[in-house]
Amino acid sequence: AACDSGASTAKPGEKAKAGAPAAKDWTTTVVQTPEGGFRMGNPDAKVKIIEFASFTCSHCQHFHVTGGEPLKNNYVKTGQLSYEYRPFMLNVYDFTAATLAMCEGPDRFFFWANQLYTAHDAWVQPFTKLTDADIEPLKALPPEQQVKGLATAGKLNEFAKTRGLPGAKFDACFSDSKTFEALQSRQNAALSQYNIQGTPTFLLNGQKLDGVTTWEQLEPKIKAAL
């Protein structure tokens, strides 16, 4: 008889022991919410964190660089906590960054968010070098075209291309007026419902956490809620 490498090694009369099923990694579950955020994790988690954040905000960058990994690995991954990121625009440059982050949908949103925070200077600096002569022609364009024109002037398309986003896809994302309109509408809703005054702003199970802007401040509140 042929040998079968998959045959059981159990002794006669014994049942082969089945290995324990692998625990689900909830960081791989990402969806876009009706409110326009991007939620990572177990939708039925006991603790739900929502962050309103700006891609140009240095405090937001600090939170993501210092707290992003422990938040995901220690709480989201196990299903104890879900984390939702909602873009909040402090300036016109945030519109370009948020459009890029949303370009490839939920599956790639957190990849782009991570790139925008960890390589913050690489994409922000070209915008700081724009002159009045670069900006003035954009003012005559409709708002959604201004975002694309600004993104191109600030070389965000080159930043995206070196990270795997083809130019045609970039152009398509930045030509969709619905994206700009949706970002504006959600911004207004956040201001009205939660009175967001700055970024980052966190909600824990629907309650705004005033004065919490760092991972060191947020983690104890997560532990208490669990």
Short mmCIF file of C-alpha atoms in Angstrom, two decimals:
data_model
loop_
_atom_site.label_atom_id
_atom_site.label_comp_id
_atom_site.label_asym_id
_atom_site.label_seq_id
_atom_site.Cartn_x
_atom_site.Cartn_y
_atom_site.Cartn_z
CA ALA A 1 0.00 0.00 0.00
CA ALA A 2 1.17 3.52 -0.75
CA CYS A 3 2.38 5.65 2.17
CA ASP A 4 0.18 8.69 2.98
CA SER A 5 2.04 11.61 4.54
CA GLY A 6 -1.26 12.81 5.94
CA ALA A 7 -2.06 9.54 7.74
CA SER A 8 -2.83 9.64 11.47
CA THR A 9 -0.05 8.69 13.88
CA ALA A 10 -2.52 7.64 16.58
CA LYS A 11 -2.15 4.15 18.02
CA PRO A 12 -4.86 1.56 17.27
CA GLY A 13 -7.94 2.34 19.29
CA GLU A 14 -6.95 5.99 19.84
CA LYS A 15 -8.51 9.02 18.16
CA ALA A 16 -6.16 11.54 16.62
CA LYS A 17 -6.17 14.73 18.68
CA ALA A 18 -7.38 17.76 16.78
CA GLY A 19 -5.38 20.93 17.19
CA ALA A 20 -7.04 23.94 18.78
CA PRO A 21 -8.56 26.28 16.18
CA ALA A 22 -6.48 29.37 15.51
CA ALA A 23 -7.81 32.50 17.16
CA LYS A 24 -9.29 35.04 14.77
CA ASP A 25 -7.17 38.08 14.03
CA TRP A 26 -9.70 40.91 14.12
CA THR A 27 -7.23 43.47 12.73
CA THR A 28 -7.89 41.96 9.31
CA THR A 29 -11.59 42.89 9.47
CA VAL A 30 -12.05 46.44 8.19
CA VAL A 31 -15.28 48.04 6.98
CA GLN A 32 -16.46 51.53 6.14
CA THR A 33 -19.17 52.68 8.51
CA PRO A 34 -22.35 54.59 7.56
CA GLU A 35 -20.80 57.65 9.25
CA GLY A 36 -17.88 57.54 6.82
CA GLY A 37 -15.28 56.18 9.20
CA PHE A 38 -13.19 53.04 8.79
CA ARG A 39 -13.63 50.47 11.54
CA MET A 40 -11.10 47.77 12.33
CA GLY A 41 -12.07 44.86 14.54
CA ASN A 42 -14.97 42.98 16.06
CA PRO A 43 -18.25 44.88 15.51
CA ASP A 44 -19.57 43.31 18.73
CA ALA A 45 -16.53 44.23 20.84
CA LYS A 46 -17.18 45.28 24.42
CA VAL A 47 -15.21 48.49 23.93
CA LYS A 48 -15.62 50.70 20.88
CA ILE A 49 -13.15 53.51 20.21
CA ILE A 50 -13.80 56.18 17.60
CA GLU A 51 -11.07 58.68 16.77
CA PHE A 52 -11.59 61.92 14.91
CA ALA A 53 -8.16 62.72 13.50
CA SER A 54 -6.35 64.94 11.03
CA PHE A 55 -3.53 63.68 8.84
CA THR A 56 -1.65 66.97 9.18
CA CYS A 57 -2.02 67.09 12.98
CA SER A 58 1.25 66.49 14.87
CA HIS A 59 -0.62 65.23 17.96
CA CYS A 60 -2.47 62.71 15.80
CA GLN A 61 0.82 61.61 14.29
CA HIS A 62 2.29 61.13 17.77
CA PHE A 63 -0.68 59.02 18.84
CA HIS A 64 -0.46 56.75 15.80
CA VAL A 65 3.31 56.32 15.98
CA THR A 66 3.30 55.52 19.72
CA GLY A 67 -0.11 53.91 20.21
CA GLY A 68 -1.11 52.42 16.90
CA GLU A 69 0.61 49.07 17.30
CA PRO A 70 -0.26 48.38 20.97
CA LEU A 71 -3.86 49.38 20.29
CA LYS A 72 -4.12 46.88 17.44
CA ASN A 73 -2.02 44.07 18.87
CA ASN A 74 -3.22 44.16 22.48
CA TYR A 75 -6.89 45.03 22.06
CA VAL A 76 -8.24 45.01 18.50
CA LYS A 77 -6.60 41.75 17.42
CA THR A 78 -8.21 39.73 20.21
CA GLY A 79 -11.71 41.08 19.55
CA GLN A 80 -11.97 42.99 22.82
CA LEU A 81 -12.06 46.37 21.13
CA SER A 82 -13.06 47.86 17.80
CA TYR A 83 -11.34 50.98 16.50
CA GLU A 84 -12.83 53.42 14.02
CA TYR A 85 -10.93 56.24 12.35
CA ARG A 86 -12.96 59.20 11.10
CA PRO A 87 -11.07 61.79 9.04
CA PHE A 88 -11.41 65.32 10.39
CA MET A 89 -10.07 68.13 8.25
CA LEU A 90 -8.21 71.00 9.89
CA ASN A 91 -7.15 72.52 6.56
CA VAL A 92 -7.36 71.98 2.81
CA TYR A 93 -4.30 69.70 2.84
CA ASP A 94 -6.23 67.26 5.01
CA PHE A 95 -8.76 66.91 2.21
CA THR A 96 -6.00 65.69 -0.12
CA ALA A 97 -4.63 63.23 2.46
CA ALA A 98 -8.08 61.88 3.38
CA THR A 99 -8.94 61.40 -0.29
CA LEU A 100 -5.74 59.40 -0.78
CA ALA A 101 -6.39 57.27 2.30
CA MET A 102 -9.91 56.45 1.09
CA CYS A 103 -8.89 55.84 -2.52
CA GLU A 104 -8.59 52.05 -2.40
CA GLY A 105 -11.43 51.40 0.03
CA PRO A 106 -11.56 49.73 3.46
CA ASP A 107 -8.99 47.02 2.73
CA ARG A 108 -6.24 49.58 2.16
CA PHE A 109 -7.39 52.50 4.29
CA PHE A 110 -5.18 51.71 7.30
CA PHE A 111 -2.20 51.03 5.04
CA TRP A 112 -2.48 54.57 3.68
CA ALA A 113 -3.19 56.07 7.09
CA ASN A 114 -0.01 54.46 8.36
CA GLN A 115 1.98 55.78 5.40
CA LEU A 116 0.65 59.30 5.90
CA TYR A 117 1.61 59.31 9.57
CA THR A 118 4.94 57.48 9.52
CA ALA A 119 6.16 59.32 6.43
CA HIS A 120 4.56 62.58 7.50
CA ASP A 121 7.38 64.92 6.43
CA ALA A 122 7.75 63.21 3.04
CA TRP A 123 4.28 64.26 1.89
CA VAL A 124 3.79 67.46 3.92
CA GLN A 125 7.03 69.23 2.99
CA PRO A 126 6.27 69.63 -0.75
CA PHE A 127 3.07 71.45 0.21
CA THR A 128 5.01 73.88 2.40
CA LYS A 129 7.10 74.87 -0.62
CA LEU A 130 4.14 75.93 -2.75
CA THR A 131 4.13 79.63 -3.63
CA ASP A 132 1.26 82.05 -4.20
CA ALA A 133 1.90 81.60 -7.91
CA ASP A 134 1.27 77.86 -7.51
CA ILE A 135 -1.90 78.35 -5.48
CA GLU A 136 -3.59 81.26 -7.26
CA PRO A 137 -4.70 79.37 -10.43
CA LEU A 138 -6.41 76.73 -8.29
CA LYS A 139 -8.80 79.26 -6.76
CA ALA A 140 -10.75 79.58 -9.99
CA LEU A 141 -11.55 75.86 -10.05
CA PRO A 142 -14.60 74.16 -8.47
CA PRO A 143 -13.79 72.96 -4.90
CA GLU A 144 -13.42 69.27 -5.80
CA GLN A 145 -11.04 70.17 -8.65
CA GLN A 146 -9.08 72.40 -6.30
CA VAL A 147 -8.34 69.36 -4.13
CA LYS A 148 -6.95 67.42 -7.11
CA GLY A 149 -4.99 70.43 -8.35
CA LEU A 150 -3.52 71.02 -4.90
CA ALA A 151 -2.64 67.34 -4.48
CA THR A 152 -0.81 67.34 -7.80
CA ALA A 153 0.93 70.64 -7.10
CA GLY A 154 2.09 69.21 -3.75
CA LYS A 155 3.34 66.04 -5.45
CA LEU A 156 1.04 63.79 -3.45
CA ASN A 157 0.58 61.76 -6.63
CA GLU A 158 4.31 61.00 -6.62
CA PHE A 159 4.17 60.04 -2.93
CA ALA A 160 1.31 57.66 -3.73
CA LYS A 161 2.96 56.20 -6.83
CA THR A 162 6.11 55.19 -4.96
CA ARG A 163 3.84 53.31 -2.55
CA GLY A 164 2.00 51.34 -5.19
CA LEU A 165 -0.89 53.53 -6.35
CA PRO A 166 -0.93 53.93 -10.16
CA GLY A 167 -1.37 57.42 -11.56
CA ALA A 168 -4.62 56.51 -13.29
CA LYS A 169 -6.12 55.29 -10.01
CA PHE A 170 -4.95 58.43 -8.23
CA ASP A 171 -6.55 60.62 -10.91
CA ALA A 172 -9.82 58.68 -10.71
CA CYS A 173 -10.01 59.03 -6.93
CA PHE A 174 -9.29 62.74 -7.04
CA SER A 175 -11.78 63.33 -9.86
CA ASP A 176 -14.74 61.98 -7.90
CA SER A 177 -16.66 64.99 -6.62
CA LYS A 178 -18.71 62.73 -4.32
CA THR A 179 -15.64 62.12 -2.14
CA PHE A 180 -15.15 65.82 -1.47
CA GLU A 181 -18.87 66.33 -0.82
CA ALA A 182 -18.98 63.35 1.57
CA LEU A 183 -15.96 64.59 3.53
CA GLN A 184 -17.53 68.01 3.91
CA SER A 185 -20.89 66.57 4.98
CA ARG A 186 -19.32 64.26 7.58
CA GLN A 187 -17.17 67.09 8.88
CA ASN A 188 -20.28 69.20 9.47
CA ALA A 189 -22.03 66.27 11.16
CA ALA A 190 -19.09 65.72 13.54
CA LEU A 191 -19.03 69.39 14.46
CA SER A 192 -22.76 69.42 15.08
CA GLN A 193 -23.09 66.13 16.96
CA TYR A 194 -19.87 66.02 18.98
CA ASN A 195 -18.62 69.61 18.96
CA ILE A 196 -15.16 68.51 17.87
CA GLN A 197 -12.76 71.31 18.77
CA GLY A 198 -9.43 69.70 17.95
CA THR A 199 -7.68 66.49 17.02
CA PRO A 200 -7.31 63.81 18.05
CA THR A 201 -10.69 63.50 19.75
CA PHE A 202 -11.74 60.08 21.05
CA LEU A 203 -15.12 58.55 21.81
CA LEU A 204 -15.24 55.53 24.10
CA ASN A 205 -18.52 53.66 23.75
CA GLY A 206 -20.09 56.85 22.45
CA GLN A 207 -18.78 59.16 25.18
CA LYS A 208 -16.32 61.90 24.26
CA LEU A 209 -13.09 61.77 26.24
CA ASP A 210 -12.16 65.38 26.92
CA GLY A 211 -8.47 66.04 27.42
CA VAL A 212 -7.34 62.64 26.09
CA THR A 213 -4.90 62.99 23.20
CA THR A 214 -2.15 60.41 23.85
CA TRP A 215 -1.92 56.64 24.09
CA GLU A 216 -0.72 56.94 27.68
CA GLN A 217 -3.96 58.74 28.52
CA LEU A 218 -6.24 56.51 26.47
CA GLU A 219 -5.04 53.04 27.48
CA PRO A 220 -6.04 53.29 31.17
CA LYS A 221 -9.57 54.23 30.10
CA ILE A 222 -9.69 51.22 27.79
CA LYS A 223 -8.55 48.92 30.59
CA ALA A 224 -11.18 50.36 32.95
CA ALA A 225 -13.91 49.83 30.35
CA LEU A 226 -12.86 46.21 29.82
#
